[in-house]
XYZ file of C-alpha atoms in Angstrom:
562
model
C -1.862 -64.808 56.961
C -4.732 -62.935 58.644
C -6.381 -60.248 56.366
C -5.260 -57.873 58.956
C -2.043 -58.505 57.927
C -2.711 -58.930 53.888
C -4.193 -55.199 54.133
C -1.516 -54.049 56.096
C 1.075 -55.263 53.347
C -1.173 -54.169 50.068
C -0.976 -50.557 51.977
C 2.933 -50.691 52.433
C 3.144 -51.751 48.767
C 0.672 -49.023 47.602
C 2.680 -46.726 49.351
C 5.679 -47.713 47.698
C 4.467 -47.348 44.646
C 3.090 -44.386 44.958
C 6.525 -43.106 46.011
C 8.069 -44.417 42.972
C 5.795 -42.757 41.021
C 6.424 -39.741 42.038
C 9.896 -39.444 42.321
C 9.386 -40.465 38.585
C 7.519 -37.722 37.744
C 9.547 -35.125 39.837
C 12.908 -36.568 38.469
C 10.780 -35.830 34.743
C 9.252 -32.606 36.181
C 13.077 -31.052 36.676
C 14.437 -32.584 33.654
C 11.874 -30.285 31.919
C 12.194 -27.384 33.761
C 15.745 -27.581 32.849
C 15.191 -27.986 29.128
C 13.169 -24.998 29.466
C 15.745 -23.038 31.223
C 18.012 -23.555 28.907
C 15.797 -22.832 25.737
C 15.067 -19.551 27.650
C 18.602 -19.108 27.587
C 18.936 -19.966 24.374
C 16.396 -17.907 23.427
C 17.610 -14.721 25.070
C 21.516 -15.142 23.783
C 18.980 -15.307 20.150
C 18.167 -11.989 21.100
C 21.201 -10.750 22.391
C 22.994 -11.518 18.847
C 20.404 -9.994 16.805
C 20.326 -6.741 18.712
C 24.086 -6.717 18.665
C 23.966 -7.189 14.689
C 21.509 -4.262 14.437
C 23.442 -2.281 16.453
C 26.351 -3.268 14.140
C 24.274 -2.221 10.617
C 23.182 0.624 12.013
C 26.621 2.048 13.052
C 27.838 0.489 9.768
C 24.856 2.575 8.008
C 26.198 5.606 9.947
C 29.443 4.707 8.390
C 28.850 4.655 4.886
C 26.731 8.091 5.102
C 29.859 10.121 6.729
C 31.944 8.226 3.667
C 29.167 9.622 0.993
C 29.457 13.411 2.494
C 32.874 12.772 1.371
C 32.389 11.124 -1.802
C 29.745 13.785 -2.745
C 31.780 17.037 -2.578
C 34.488 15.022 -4.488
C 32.047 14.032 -7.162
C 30.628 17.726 -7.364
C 33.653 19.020 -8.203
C 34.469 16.322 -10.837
C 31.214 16.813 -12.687
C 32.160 20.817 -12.534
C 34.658 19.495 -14.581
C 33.871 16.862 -16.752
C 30.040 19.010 -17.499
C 32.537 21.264 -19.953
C 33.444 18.758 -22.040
C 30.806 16.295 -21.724
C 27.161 16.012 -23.264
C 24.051 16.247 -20.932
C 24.291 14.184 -17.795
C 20.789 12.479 -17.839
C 22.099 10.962 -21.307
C 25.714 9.845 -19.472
C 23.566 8.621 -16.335
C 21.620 6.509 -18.712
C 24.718 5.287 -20.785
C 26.001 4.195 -17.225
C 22.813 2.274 -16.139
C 22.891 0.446 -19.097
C 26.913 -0.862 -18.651
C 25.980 -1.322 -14.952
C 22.321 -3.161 -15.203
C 21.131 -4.064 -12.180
C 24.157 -3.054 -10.100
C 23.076 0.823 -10.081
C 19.765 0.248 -8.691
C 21.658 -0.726 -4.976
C 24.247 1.884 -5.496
C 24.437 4.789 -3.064
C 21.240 5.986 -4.882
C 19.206 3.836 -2.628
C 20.277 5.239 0.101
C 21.147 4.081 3.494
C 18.357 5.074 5.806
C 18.328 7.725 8.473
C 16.631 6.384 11.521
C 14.137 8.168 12.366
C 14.300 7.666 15.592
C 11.444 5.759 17.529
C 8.544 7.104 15.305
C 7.644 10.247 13.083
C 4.890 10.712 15.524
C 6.939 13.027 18.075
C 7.459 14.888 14.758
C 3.524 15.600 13.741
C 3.098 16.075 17.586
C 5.178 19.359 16.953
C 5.152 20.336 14.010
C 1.032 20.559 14.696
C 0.759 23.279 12.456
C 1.469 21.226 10.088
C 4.535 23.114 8.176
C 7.435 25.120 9.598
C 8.590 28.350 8.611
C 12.163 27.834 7.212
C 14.844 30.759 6.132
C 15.545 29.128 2.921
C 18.032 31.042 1.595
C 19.821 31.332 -2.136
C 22.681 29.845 -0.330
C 20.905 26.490 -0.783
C 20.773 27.732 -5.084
C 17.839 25.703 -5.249
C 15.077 28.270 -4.924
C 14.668 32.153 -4.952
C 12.829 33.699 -2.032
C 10.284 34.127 -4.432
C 9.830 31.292 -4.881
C 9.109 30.510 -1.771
C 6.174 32.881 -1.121
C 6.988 34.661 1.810
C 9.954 32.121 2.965
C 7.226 29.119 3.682
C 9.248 26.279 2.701
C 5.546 24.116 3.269
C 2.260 25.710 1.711
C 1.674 29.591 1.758
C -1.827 31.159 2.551
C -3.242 30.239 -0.643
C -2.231 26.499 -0.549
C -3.441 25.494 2.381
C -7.003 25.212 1.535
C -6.002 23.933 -2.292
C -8.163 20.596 -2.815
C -11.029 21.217 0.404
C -12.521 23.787 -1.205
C -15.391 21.684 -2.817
C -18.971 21.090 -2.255
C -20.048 18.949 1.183
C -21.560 15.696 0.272
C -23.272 13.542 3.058
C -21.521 9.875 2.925
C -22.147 6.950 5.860
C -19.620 6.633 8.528
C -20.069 3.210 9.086
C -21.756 0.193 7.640
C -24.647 -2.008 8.077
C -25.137 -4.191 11.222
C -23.936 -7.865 10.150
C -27.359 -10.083 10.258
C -25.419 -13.136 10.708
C -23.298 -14.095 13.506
C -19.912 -14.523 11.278
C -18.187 -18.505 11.605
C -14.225 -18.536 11.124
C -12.430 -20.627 9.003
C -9.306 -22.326 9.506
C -6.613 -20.514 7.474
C -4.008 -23.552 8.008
C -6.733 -25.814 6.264
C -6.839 -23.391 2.843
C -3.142 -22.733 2.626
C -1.714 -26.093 3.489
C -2.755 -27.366 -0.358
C -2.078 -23.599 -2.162
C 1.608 -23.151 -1.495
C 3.094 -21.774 -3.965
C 0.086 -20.735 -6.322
C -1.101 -17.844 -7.967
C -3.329 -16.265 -5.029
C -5.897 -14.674 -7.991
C -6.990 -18.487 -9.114
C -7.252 -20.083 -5.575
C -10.712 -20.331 -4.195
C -11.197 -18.790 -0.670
C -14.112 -18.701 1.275
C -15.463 -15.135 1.626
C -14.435 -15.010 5.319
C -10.783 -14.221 3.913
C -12.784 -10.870 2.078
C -13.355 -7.788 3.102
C -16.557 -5.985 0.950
C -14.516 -3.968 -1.903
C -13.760 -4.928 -5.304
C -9.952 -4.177 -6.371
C -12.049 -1.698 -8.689
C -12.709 0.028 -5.586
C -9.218 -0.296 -3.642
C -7.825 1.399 -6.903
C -10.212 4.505 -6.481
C -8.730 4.070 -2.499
C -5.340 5.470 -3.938
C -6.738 8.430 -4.551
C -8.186 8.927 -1.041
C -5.617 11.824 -0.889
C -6.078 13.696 -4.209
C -5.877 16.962 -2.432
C -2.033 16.120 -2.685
C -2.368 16.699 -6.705
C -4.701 19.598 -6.442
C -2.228 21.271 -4.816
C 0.710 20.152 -7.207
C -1.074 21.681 -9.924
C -1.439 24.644 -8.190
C 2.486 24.888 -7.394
C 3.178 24.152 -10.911
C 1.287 27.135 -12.464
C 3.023 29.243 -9.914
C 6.227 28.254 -11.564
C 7.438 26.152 -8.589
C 8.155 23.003 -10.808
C 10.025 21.534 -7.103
C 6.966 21.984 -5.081
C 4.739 20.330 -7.497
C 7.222 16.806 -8.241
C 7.662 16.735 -3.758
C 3.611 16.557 -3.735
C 3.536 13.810 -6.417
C 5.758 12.099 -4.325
C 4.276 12.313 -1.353
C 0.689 11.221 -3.143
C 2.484 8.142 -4.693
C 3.126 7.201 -1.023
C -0.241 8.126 0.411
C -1.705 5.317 -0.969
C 0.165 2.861 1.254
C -1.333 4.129 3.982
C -4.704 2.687 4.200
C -2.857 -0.458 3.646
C -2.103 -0.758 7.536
C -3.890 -3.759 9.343
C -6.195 -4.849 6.412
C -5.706 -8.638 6.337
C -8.528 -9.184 4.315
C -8.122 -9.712 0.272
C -10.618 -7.762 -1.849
C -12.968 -9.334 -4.254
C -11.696 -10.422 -7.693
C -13.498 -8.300 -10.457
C -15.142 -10.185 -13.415
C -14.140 -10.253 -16.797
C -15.857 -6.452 -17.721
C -16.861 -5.143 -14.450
C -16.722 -1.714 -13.720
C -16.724 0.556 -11.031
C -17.405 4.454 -11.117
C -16.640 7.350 -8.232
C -17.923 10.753 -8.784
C -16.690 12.460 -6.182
C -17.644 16.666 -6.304
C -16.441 16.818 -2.301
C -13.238 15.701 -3.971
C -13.428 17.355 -7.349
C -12.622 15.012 -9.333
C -14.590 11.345 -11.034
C -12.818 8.192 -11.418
C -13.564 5.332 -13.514
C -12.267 1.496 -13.765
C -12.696 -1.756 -15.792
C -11.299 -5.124 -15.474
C -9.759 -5.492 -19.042
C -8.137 -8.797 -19.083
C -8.790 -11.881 -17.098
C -5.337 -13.755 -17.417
C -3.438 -12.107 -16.705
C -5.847 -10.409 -14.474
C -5.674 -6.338 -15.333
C -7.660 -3.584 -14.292
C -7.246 -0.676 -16.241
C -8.598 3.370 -14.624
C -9.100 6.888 -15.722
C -9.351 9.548 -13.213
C -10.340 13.305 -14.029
C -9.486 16.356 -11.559
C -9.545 19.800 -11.723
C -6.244 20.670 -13.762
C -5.044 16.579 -13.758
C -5.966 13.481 -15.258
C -4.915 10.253 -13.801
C -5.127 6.659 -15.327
C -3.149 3.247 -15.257
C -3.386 -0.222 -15.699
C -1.933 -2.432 -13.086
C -1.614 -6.209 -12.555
C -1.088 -8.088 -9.043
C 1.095 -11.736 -9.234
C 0.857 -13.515 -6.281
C 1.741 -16.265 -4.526
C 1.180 -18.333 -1.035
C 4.467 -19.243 0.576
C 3.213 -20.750 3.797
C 3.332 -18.468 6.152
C 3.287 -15.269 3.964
C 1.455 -13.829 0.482
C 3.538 -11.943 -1.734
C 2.321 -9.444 -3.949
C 4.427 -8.108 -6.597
C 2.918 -5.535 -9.282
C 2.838 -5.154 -12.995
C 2.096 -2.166 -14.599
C 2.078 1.483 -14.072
C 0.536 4.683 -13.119
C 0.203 8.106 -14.728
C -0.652 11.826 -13.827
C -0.648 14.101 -16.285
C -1.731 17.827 -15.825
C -3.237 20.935 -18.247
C 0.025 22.713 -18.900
C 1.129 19.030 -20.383
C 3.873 18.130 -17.461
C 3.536 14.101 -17.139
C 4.729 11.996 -14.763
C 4.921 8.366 -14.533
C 6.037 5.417 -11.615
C 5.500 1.672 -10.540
C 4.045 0.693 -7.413
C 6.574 -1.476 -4.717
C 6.474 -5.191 -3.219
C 3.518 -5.824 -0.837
C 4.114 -9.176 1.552
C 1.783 -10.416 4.412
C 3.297 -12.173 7.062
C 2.615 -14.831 9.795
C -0.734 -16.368 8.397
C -0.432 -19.386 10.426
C 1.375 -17.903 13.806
C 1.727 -14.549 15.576
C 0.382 -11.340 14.403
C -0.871 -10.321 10.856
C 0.922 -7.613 9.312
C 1.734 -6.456 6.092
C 4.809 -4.605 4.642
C 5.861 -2.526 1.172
C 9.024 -2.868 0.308
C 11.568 -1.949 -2.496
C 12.388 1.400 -5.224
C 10.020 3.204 -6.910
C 11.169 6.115 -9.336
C 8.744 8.767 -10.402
C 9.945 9.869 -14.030
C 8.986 13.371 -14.981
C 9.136 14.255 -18.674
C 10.626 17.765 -17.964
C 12.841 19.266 -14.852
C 12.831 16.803 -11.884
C 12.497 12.850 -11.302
C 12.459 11.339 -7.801
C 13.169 7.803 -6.202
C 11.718 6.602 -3.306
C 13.121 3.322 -1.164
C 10.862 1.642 1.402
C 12.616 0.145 3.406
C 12.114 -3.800 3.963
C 11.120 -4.317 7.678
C 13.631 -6.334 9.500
C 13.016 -9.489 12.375
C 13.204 -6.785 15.014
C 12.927 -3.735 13.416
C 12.520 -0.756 16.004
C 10.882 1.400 13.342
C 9.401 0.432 10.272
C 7.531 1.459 7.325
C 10.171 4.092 6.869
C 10.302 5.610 3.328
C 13.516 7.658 1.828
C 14.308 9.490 -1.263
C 15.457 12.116 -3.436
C 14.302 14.495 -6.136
C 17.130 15.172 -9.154
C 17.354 17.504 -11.248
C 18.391 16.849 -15.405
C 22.101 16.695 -14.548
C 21.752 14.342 -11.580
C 22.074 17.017 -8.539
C 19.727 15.754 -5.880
C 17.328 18.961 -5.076
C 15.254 17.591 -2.070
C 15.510 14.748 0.306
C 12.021 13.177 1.187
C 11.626 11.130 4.322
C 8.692 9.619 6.497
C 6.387 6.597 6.870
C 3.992 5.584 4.164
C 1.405 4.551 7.123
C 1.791 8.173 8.782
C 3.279 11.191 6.986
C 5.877 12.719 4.804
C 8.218 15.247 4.781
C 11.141 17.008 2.756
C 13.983 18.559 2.942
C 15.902 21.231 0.801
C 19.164 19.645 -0.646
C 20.393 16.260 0.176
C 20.769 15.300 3.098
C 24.004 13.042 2.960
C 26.327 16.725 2.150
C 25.002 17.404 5.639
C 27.600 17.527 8.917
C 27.791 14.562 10.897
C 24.995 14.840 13.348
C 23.023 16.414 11.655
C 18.730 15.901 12.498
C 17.019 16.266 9.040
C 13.881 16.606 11.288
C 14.721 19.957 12.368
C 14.542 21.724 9.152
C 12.057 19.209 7.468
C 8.767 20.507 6.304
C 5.395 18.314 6.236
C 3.831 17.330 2.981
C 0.985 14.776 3.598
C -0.123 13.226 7.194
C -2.814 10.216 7.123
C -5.448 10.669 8.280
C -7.228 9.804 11.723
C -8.822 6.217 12.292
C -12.450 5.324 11.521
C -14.964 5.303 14.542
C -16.189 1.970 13.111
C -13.746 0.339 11.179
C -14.937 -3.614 11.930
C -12.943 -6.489 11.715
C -12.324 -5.339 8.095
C -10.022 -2.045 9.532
C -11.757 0.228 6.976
C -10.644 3.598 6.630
C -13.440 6.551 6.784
C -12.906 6.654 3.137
C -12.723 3.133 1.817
C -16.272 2.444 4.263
C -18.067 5.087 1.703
C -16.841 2.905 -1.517
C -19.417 0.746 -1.499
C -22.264 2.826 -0.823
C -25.605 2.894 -2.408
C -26.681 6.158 -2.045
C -30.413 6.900 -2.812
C -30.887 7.671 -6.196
C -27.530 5.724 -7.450
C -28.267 2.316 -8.056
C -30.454 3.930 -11.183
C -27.972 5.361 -12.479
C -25.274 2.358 -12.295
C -24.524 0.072 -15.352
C -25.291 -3.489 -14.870
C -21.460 -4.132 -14.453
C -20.819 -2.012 -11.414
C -19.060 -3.532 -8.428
C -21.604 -1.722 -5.942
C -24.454 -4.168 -7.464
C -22.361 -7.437 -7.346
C -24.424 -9.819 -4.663
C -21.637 -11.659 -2.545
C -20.290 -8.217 -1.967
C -23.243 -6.655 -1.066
C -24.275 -9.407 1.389
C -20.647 -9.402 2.885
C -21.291 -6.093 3.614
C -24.621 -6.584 4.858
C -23.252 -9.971 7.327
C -25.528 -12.561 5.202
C -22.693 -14.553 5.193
C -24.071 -17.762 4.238
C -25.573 -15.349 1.182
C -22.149 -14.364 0.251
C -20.682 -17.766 0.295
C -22.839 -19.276 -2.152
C -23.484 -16.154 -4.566
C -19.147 -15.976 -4.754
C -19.597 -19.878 -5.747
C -21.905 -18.896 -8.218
C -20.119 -16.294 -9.600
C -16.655 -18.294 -9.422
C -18.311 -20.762 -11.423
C -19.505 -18.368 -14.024
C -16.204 -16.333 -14.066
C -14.694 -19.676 -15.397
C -15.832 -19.336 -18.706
C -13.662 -15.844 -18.931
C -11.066 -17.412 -20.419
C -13.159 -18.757 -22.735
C -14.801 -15.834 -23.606
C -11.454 -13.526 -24.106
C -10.165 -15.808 -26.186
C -13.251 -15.678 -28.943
C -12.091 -11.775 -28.898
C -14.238 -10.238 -26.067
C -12.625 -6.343 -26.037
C -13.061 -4.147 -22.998
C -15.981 -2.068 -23.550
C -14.522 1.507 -22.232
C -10.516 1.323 -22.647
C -8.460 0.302 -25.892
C -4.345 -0.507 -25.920
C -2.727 1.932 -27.677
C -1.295 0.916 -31.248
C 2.129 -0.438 -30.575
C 1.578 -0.139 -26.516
C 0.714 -2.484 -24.219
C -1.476 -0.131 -22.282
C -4.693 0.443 -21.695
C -6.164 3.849 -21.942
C -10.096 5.322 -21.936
C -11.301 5.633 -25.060
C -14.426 7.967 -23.578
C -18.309 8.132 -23.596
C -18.640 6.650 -20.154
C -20.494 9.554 -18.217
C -22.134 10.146 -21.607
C -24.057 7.109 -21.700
C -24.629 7.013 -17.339
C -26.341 10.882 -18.379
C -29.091 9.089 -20.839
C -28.519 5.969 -19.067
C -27.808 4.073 -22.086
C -26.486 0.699 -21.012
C -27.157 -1.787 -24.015
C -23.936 -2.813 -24.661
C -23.144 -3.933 -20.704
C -24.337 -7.229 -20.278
C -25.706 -8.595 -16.752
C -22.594 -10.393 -15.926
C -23.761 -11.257 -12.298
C -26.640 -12.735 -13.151
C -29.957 -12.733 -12.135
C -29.147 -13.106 -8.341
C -32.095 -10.923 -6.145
C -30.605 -7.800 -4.212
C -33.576 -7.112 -2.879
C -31.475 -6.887 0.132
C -28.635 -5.025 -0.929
C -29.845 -1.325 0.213
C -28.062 0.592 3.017
């Protein structure tokens, strides 16, 4: 054969191969796009299902409430009754919480939830003044018209400037310029060997930090203290209600900052401290990590009429693709005239740490016990898989015999409101909305929040302000040196100094168990809280600081100014 010819047939064959090859890849090509058709499908009948189950639970929800209208008026009149032959109902309530255990605490007591429609925000937008005028009347037999100072269901004159009154204090909006360019970290490669461990003993790289102690984020609580100001105030006017709805609404306020931080705060080390006097908010805080396993951080808190203190433990735990945190402990206010009040903080989970967005949510009861008129509950409400409105938070304030007084409602990472009376005895169709009054709103973003999402507030926690550092015991969490270079972006700093300090925090254990004692709070005799045993602010006023050792070391922070 001539080459001619040997060319021509190579072509032909090339050709035909070519051919086959890509009838190959198109036959291939559409047996994908069909697999993807039909998980599209698949995917969107997913969707269909769980919107039609929603839609189910939510007329189910609507269900149950018109049933409890019912149940309620038949209940009223049967404790009309049985009160005139029975003893007091808070001791029956308790008699029946003990036969019942756990079965009364998802009773009709937690509540189905109202849906509050799309947001709250709609709400705030009109109720910009901030509280509504409401007629309530002694139809309701909850309160007199004079108790209501000139039929404000909300604040009167005199309340709304309660807890803003103080001196103006210049604090940074913002904080330092990172020196470093900051290098992520692959969160896969530090979960994928912690499943299912206690989050407080695994090692993280500081990336996963943001530059607070939990010293600090338990002084963030009280970002809206104004809220307790002004319960104290409604208490010495006699309006016992007033002041157990603002408790309530300052119990939830602390959720609020909670919204898009990602970042865990530093660990505290066996005796370090952290101190907030705050004139612009009237009121100094203290706190001291007590115990290092269990970890426990115990905090005083002084206002104007109030004090405030707690001890409070976080157990967590990795499970994949989320971090639950569930707490141990509890908080207490008690004010002048002696009224005390006492509750638990709620479930806090982070989800998707390996794929789709970050987010955190609070979840489950918390009761406020009052030692004299009123007690409240509170539910937040677990977010569901496609939850059209989360973070929603719903509740009641009782009285002694178990008549619910108030309805709260709102978001704990936007506002609160109440209600007179409870809402369930209302009419079907009935919009709590339009008769609800605002308690607490959060407040507006940071300029400059960084990666961190820092509130205004919690970016003035760490500050050095000049003349401070002096004045600061060797165990405060403001002079601790990977938190200060965090802060600062010397990230490589940071790293190694929480290394060091890891290292050193090691010996802890070691060191509690020879007897170590906290050196500002005691447990009560027969109690297993902690409480401040004073002298404090005593010994920062002479600046007497032998007996706080140097437990960070003798690290340089040289660089640590603002």
């Amino acid at each position: 054969m001539t080459k001619d010819s040997l060319f021509s047939l190579e072509e032909g064959l090339n050709e035909e191969v070519i051919r086959d090859c890509e009838e190959i890849m198109l036959s291939e090509f559409s047996e994908l796009q069909n697999q993807l058709r039909f998980l599209e499908q698949k995917r969107f009948n997913l969707l269909d299902t769980l919107r039609q189950l929603e839609a189910e639970k939510v007329e189910l929800e609507t269900t149950v409430v018109d049933e409890s209208q019912f149940n309620s008026k038949e209940r009223d009149v049967g404790e009309c009754e049985h009160g005139k032959y029975s003893g007091s109902a808070t001791e029956s309530e308790e008699d029946n919480e003990r036969q019942d255990g756990g079965e009364v605490e998802t009773d009709e007591d937690d509540d189905t939830f109202f849906d509050t429609k799309d947001s709250l925000s709609d709400s705030l937008r009109s109720n910009s003044s901030g509280y509504r005028r409401t007629s309530a009347g002694s139809d309701d037999g909850l309160l007199d018209d004079e108790d209501l100072s000139d039929g404000t269901s909300g604040l009167d004159a005199d309340m709304e400037h309660v807890g803003f009154g103080y001196p103006y204090v210049k604090r940074r909006k913002s904080l330092p310029e990172p020196l470093e360019k900051e290098k992520g970290v692959s969160l896969w490669s530090m979960i994928k060997d912690n499943i299912g461990k206690d989050l407080t003993r695994v090692c993280l790289p500081v990336y996963f930090n943001e530059p607070l102690s939990s010293l600090q984020k338990c002084f963030e609580d009280l970002e809206y203290s104004y809220l307790i100001d002004r319960a104290y105030e409604w208490g010495k006017k006699g309006n016992s209600l007033m002041r157990i709805l603002n408790v309530a609404a300052f119990a939830v306020s602390g959720y609020a900052s909670s919204e898009g931080r990602h970042c865990k705060p530093f660990n505290p080390l066996l005796g370090e401290t952290y101190e907030a006097d705050f004139p612009d908010k009237g009121l100094r805080f203290f706190a001291e990590k007590v115990s290092h396993h269990p970890m426990l951080i115990a905090c005083h808190c002084e206002g104007r009429g109030w004090k405030f203190w707690g001890d409070s433990n976080l157990k967590s735990k990795f499970w994949g693709r989320s971090i639950q945190l569930d707490p141990v402990g509890f908080l207490a206010l008690e004010f002048d005239d002696g009224e005390v009040f006492q509750w638990s903080k709620v479930t806090t989970s982070i989800y998707n740490l390996i794929l789709g967005k970050i987010y955190c949510d609070h979840y489950g009861t918390m009761r406020i016990q009052g030692d004299r008129e009123y007690s409240c509950r509170l539910k937040f409400k677990e977010q569901s898989i496609i939850d059209r409105n989360p973070h929603q938070v719903q509740g009641f304030v009782q009285d002694k015999s178990g008549n619910k007084v108030a309805t709260l409602l709102g978001k704990w990472d936007e506002s609160m409101y109440y209600v007179l009376g409870d809402i369930a005895t209302k009419p079907k169709g009935y919009d709590p909305m339009s008769e609800a009054c605002l308690l607490w709103k959060k407040s507006k973003r940071a300029k400059n929040p960084t990666r961190y999402n820092l509130t205004s507030f919690a970016i003035t926690l760490n500050e050095l302000t000049p003349g401070l550092k002096e004045k600061l015991p060797p165990t405060d969490s403001r002079l601790r040196p990977d938190q200060r270079h965090l802060e600062n972006g010397e990230y490589e700093l940071a790293n190694a100094e929480k290394l060091r300090l890891e290292q050193r925090q090691r010996q802890s254990r070691k060191l509690q168990e020879s007897g170590w004692q906290p050196r500002w709070f005691r447990k009560e005799k027969d109690e297993d809280t902690y409480k401040y045993i004073g002298g404090y602010w005593e010994a920062r006023e002479q600046g007497k600081w032998d007996n706080c050792p140097n437990i960070f070391g003798q690290a340089s922070l040289e660089n640590s100014a603002d």
